[in-house]
Short mmCIF file of C-alpha atoms in Angstrom, two decimals:
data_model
loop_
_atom_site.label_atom_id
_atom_site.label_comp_id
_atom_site.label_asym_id
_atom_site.label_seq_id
_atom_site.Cartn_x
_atom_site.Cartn_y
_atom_site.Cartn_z
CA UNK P 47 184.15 40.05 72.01
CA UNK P 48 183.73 36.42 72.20
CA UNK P 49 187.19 34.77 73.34
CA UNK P 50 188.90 32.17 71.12
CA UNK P 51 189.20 28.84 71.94
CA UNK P 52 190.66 25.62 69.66
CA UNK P 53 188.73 22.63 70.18
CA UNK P 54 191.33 19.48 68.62
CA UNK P 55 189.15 16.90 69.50
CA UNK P 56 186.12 15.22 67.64
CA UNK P 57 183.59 15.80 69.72
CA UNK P 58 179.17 15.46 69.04
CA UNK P 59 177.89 18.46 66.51
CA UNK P 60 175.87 19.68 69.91
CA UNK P 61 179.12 20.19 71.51
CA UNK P 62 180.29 22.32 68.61
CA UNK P 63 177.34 23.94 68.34
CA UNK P 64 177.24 25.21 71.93
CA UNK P 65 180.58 26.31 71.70
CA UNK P 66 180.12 28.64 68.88
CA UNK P 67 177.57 30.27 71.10
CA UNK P 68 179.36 31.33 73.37
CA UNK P 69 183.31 31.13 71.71
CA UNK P 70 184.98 31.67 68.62
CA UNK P 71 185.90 27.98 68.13
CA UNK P 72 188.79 26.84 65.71
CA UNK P 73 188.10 22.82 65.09
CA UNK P 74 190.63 20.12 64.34
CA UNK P 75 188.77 17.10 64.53
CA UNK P 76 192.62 15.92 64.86
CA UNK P 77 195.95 17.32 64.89
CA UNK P 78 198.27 15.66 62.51
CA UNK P 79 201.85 16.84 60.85
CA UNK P 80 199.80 18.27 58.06
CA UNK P 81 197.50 20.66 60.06
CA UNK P 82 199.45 21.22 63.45
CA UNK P 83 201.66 24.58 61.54
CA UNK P 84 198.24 25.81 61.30
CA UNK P 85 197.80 24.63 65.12
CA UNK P 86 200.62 26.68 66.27
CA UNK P 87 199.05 29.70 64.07
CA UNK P 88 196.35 29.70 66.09
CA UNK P 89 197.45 29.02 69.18
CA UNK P 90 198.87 32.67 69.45
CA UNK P 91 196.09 34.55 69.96
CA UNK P 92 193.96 31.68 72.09
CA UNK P 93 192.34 32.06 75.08
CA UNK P 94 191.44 27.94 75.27
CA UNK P 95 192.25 24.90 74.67
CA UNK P 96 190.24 21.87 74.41
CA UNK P 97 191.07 18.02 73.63
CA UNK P 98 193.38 15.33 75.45
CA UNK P 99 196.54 13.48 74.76
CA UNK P 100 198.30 16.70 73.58
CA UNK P 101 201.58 17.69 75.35
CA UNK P 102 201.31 21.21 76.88
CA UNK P 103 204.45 21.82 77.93
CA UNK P 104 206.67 24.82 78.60
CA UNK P 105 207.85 24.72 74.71
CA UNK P 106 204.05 24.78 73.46
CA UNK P 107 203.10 27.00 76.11
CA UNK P 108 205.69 30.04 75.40
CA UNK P 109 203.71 29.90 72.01
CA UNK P 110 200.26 30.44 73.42
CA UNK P 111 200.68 34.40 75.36
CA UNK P 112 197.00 34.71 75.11
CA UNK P 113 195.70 31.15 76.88
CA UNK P 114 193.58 31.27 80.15
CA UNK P 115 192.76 27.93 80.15
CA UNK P 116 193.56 24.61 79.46
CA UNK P 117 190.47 21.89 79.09
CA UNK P 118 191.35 18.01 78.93
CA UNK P 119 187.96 15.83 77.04
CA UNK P 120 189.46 12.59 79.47
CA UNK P 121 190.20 11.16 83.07
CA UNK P 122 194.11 11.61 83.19
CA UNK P 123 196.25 14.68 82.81
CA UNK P 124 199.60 13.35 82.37
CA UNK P 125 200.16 15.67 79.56
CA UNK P 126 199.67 18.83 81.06
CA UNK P 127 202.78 20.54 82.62
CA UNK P 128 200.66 21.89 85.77
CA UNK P 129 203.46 23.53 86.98
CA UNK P 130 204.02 25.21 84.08
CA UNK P 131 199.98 26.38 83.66
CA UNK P 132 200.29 27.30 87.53
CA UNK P 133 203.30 29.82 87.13
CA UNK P 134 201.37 31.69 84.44
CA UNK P 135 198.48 31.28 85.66
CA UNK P 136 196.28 29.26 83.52
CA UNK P 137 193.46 27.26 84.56
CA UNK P 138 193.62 23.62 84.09
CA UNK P 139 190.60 21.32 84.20
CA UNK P 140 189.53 17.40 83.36
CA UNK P 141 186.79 15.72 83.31
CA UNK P 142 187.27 12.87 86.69
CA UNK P 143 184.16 11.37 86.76
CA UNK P 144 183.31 10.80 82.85
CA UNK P 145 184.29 7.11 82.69
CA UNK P 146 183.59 5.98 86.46
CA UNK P 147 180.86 3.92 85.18
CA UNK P 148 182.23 2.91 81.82
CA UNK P 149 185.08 1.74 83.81
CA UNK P 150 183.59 -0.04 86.49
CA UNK P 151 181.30 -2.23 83.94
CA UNK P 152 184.27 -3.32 82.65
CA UNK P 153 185.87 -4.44 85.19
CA UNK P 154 182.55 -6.04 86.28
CA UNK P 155 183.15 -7.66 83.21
CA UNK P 156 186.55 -9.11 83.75
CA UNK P 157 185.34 -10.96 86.75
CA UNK P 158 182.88 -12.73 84.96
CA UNK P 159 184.71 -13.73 82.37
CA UNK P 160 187.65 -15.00 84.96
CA UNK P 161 185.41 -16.53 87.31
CA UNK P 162 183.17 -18.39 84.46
CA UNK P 163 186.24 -19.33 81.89
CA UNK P 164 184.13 -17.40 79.30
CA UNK P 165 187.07 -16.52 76.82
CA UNK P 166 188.74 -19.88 77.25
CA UNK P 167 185.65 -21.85 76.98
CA UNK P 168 184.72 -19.55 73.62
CA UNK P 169 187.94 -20.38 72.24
CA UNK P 170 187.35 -24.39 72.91
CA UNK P 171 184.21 -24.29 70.56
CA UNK P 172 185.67 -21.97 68.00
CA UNK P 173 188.14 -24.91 67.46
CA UNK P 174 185.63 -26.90 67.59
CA UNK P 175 186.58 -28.69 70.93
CA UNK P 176 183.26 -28.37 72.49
CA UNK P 177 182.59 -32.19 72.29
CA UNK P 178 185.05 -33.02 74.38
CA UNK P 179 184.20 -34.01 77.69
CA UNK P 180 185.94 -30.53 79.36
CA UNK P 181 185.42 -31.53 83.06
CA UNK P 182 183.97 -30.13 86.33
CA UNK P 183 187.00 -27.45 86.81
CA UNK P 184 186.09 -25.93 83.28
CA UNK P 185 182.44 -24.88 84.91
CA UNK P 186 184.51 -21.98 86.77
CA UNK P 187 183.45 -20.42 90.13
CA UNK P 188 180.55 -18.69 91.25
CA UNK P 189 180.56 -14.47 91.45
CA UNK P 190 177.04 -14.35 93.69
CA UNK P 191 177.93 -14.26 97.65
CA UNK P 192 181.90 -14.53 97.45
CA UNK P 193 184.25 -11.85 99.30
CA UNK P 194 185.05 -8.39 96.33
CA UNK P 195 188.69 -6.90 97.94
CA UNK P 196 189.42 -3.33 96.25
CA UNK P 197 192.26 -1.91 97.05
CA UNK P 198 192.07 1.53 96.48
CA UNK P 199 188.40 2.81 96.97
CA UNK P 200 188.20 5.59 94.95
CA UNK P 201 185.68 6.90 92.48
CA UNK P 202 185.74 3.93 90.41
CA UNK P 203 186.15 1.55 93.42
CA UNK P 204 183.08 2.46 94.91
CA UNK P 205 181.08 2.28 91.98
CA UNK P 206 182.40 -0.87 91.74
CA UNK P 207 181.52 -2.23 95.02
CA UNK P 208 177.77 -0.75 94.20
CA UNK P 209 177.71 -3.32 91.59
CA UNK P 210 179.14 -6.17 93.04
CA UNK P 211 176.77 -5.70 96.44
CA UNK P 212 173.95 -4.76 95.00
CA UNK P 213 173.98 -6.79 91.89
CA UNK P 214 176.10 -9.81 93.25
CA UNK P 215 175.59 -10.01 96.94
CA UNK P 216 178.96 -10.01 97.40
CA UNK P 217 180.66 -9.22 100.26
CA UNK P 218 182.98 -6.05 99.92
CA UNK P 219 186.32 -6.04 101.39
CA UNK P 220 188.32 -2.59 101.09
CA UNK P 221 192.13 -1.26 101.69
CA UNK P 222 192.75 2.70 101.29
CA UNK P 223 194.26 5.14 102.06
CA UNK P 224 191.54 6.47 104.66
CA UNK P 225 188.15 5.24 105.52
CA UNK P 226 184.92 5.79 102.88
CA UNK P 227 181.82 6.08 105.08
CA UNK P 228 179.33 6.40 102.24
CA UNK P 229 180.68 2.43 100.88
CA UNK P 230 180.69 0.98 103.95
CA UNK P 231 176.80 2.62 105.01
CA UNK P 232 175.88 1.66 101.48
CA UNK P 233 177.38 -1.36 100.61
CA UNK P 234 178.66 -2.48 103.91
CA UNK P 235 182.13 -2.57 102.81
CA UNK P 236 184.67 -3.80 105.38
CA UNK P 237 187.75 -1.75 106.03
CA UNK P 238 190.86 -3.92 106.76
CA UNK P 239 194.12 -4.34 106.24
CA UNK P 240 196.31 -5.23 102.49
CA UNK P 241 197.33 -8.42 104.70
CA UNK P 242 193.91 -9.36 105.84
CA UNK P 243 191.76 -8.17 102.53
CA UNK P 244 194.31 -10.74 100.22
CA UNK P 245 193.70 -13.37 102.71
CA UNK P 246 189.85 -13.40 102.84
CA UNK P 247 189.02 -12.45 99.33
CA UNK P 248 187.80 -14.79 96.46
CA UNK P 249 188.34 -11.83 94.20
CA UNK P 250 191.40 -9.06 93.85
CA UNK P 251 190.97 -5.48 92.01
CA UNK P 252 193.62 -3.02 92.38
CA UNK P 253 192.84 0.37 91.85
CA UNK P 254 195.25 2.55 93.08
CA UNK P 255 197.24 4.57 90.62
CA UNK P 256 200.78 4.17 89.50
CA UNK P 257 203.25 6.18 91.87
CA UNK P 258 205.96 5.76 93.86
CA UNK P 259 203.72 4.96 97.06
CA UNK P 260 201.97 1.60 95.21
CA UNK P 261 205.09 0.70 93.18
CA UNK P 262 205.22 -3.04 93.75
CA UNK P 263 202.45 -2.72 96.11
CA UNK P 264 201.65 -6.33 95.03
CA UNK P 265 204.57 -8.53 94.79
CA UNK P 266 205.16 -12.78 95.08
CA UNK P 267 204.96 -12.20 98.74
CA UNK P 268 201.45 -10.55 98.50
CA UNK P 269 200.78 -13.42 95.98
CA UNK P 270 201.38 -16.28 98.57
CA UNK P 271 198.65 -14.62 101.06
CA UNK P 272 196.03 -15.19 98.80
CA UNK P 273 193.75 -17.66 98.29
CA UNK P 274 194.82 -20.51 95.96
CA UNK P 275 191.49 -20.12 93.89
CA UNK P 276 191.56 -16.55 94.25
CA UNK P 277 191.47 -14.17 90.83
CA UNK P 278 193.53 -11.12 90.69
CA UNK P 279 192.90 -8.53 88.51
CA UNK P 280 194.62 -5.24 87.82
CA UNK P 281 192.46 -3.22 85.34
CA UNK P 282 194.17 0.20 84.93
CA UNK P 283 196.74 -1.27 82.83
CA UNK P 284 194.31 -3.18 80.77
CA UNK P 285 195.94 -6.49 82.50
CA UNK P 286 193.45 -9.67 83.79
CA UNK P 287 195.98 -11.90 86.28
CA UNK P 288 194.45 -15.05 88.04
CA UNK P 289 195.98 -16.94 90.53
CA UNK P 290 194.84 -20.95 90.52
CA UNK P 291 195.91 -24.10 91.71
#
């Protein structure tokens, strides 16, 4: 007998498809107040679950007798009680590495559009300032051969540095919690210090997640090592910061 899992996610036909294989699949492209009784129906008899963003907590849980395991379609799992799946034994998973790439193109991104003014400068010939004479400091700074710091060299950090070395020749500067061999072979990143790393570098990511260890990791004191021309950018909370004269 094939188990039963609810998939609450729109996800590709293929995926679907391969599921049916090899499940009994109930599909909610989306859970919404209309469909989620029907939801909780379901859920009784289920041995998965598959989606993101929904709250599995002890409350949802004590309504699911039959689940086995718990699948999140995303990076984070913020909304899964894991002590709650652990003390009755239900497997958790998520899917880490999905968006490594994704992310680290857009943070690529961000320092290109920091370094050249590309959002201000777009703005100044949508309103039709562009014949003004804008001035040297409006030609921003160059991204090829300046000093990368990352603090936090984790999945997305190193892809990161990949593109900045590779594809920028620039130098990589890295602060973490322990050393990564494979970035520093491969992209001859520089382990230092928080202290020395805002000192030295033209450009600032932080990486790290939000806990209570990094909670105001960076703060005006960190600010005043930096470089004057320096651009700091925090990307996990969707937040570009630069620092200028």
């Amino acid at each position: 007998m094939k188990p039963k899992v609810i998939l609450y996610k729109k996800v590709d036909s293929e995926v679907v498809d391969y599921l049916n294989e090899i499940c009994n699949v109930v599909y909610f492209e989306k859970l919404n107040a209309e469909n989620y009784q029907k939801f909780l129906n379901e859920l009784k008899d289920a041995d998965g679950l598959i989606g993101s963003g929904l709250k599995v907590d002890k409350k949802l849980l004590d309504k699911a007798q039959s689940l086995k395991v718990v699948s999140n379609i995303s990076v984070g799992y913020d909304n899964l009680n894991l002590h709650e799946l652990s003390q009755r034994e239900n497997i958790a998973t998520n899917t880490p590495n999905v968006l490594n790439d994704t992310v680290a193109d857009t943070i690529m991104g961000l320092i290109l559009a920091s370094a050249r003014r590309i959002t201000e400068l777009d703005h100044w010939t949508k309103t039709g300032q562009w014949k003004e004479n804008l001035g040297e400091k409006w030609f921003g700074v160059d991204v090829h051969h300046k000093k990368l710091g990352i603090i936090g060299m984790g999945r997305i950090g190193e892809v990161l540095a990949k593109r900045a070395h590779l594809g920028f020749d620039m130098d990589i500067l890295y602060h973490n919690r322990s050393r990564k061999k494979n970035a520093e072979e491969r992209y001859h990143a520089k382990y230092c210090t928080l202290e020395d790393l805002l000192k030295e570098s033209d450009f600032v990511c932080v990486m790290t997640p939000h806990t209570p260890e990094t909670e105001k990791m960076i703060s005006e004191d960190e600010f005043r090592l930096m470089k004057n021309t320096a651009i700091f950018i925090k990307p996990l909370e969707g937040k570009l910061l630069m620092k200028r004269h």
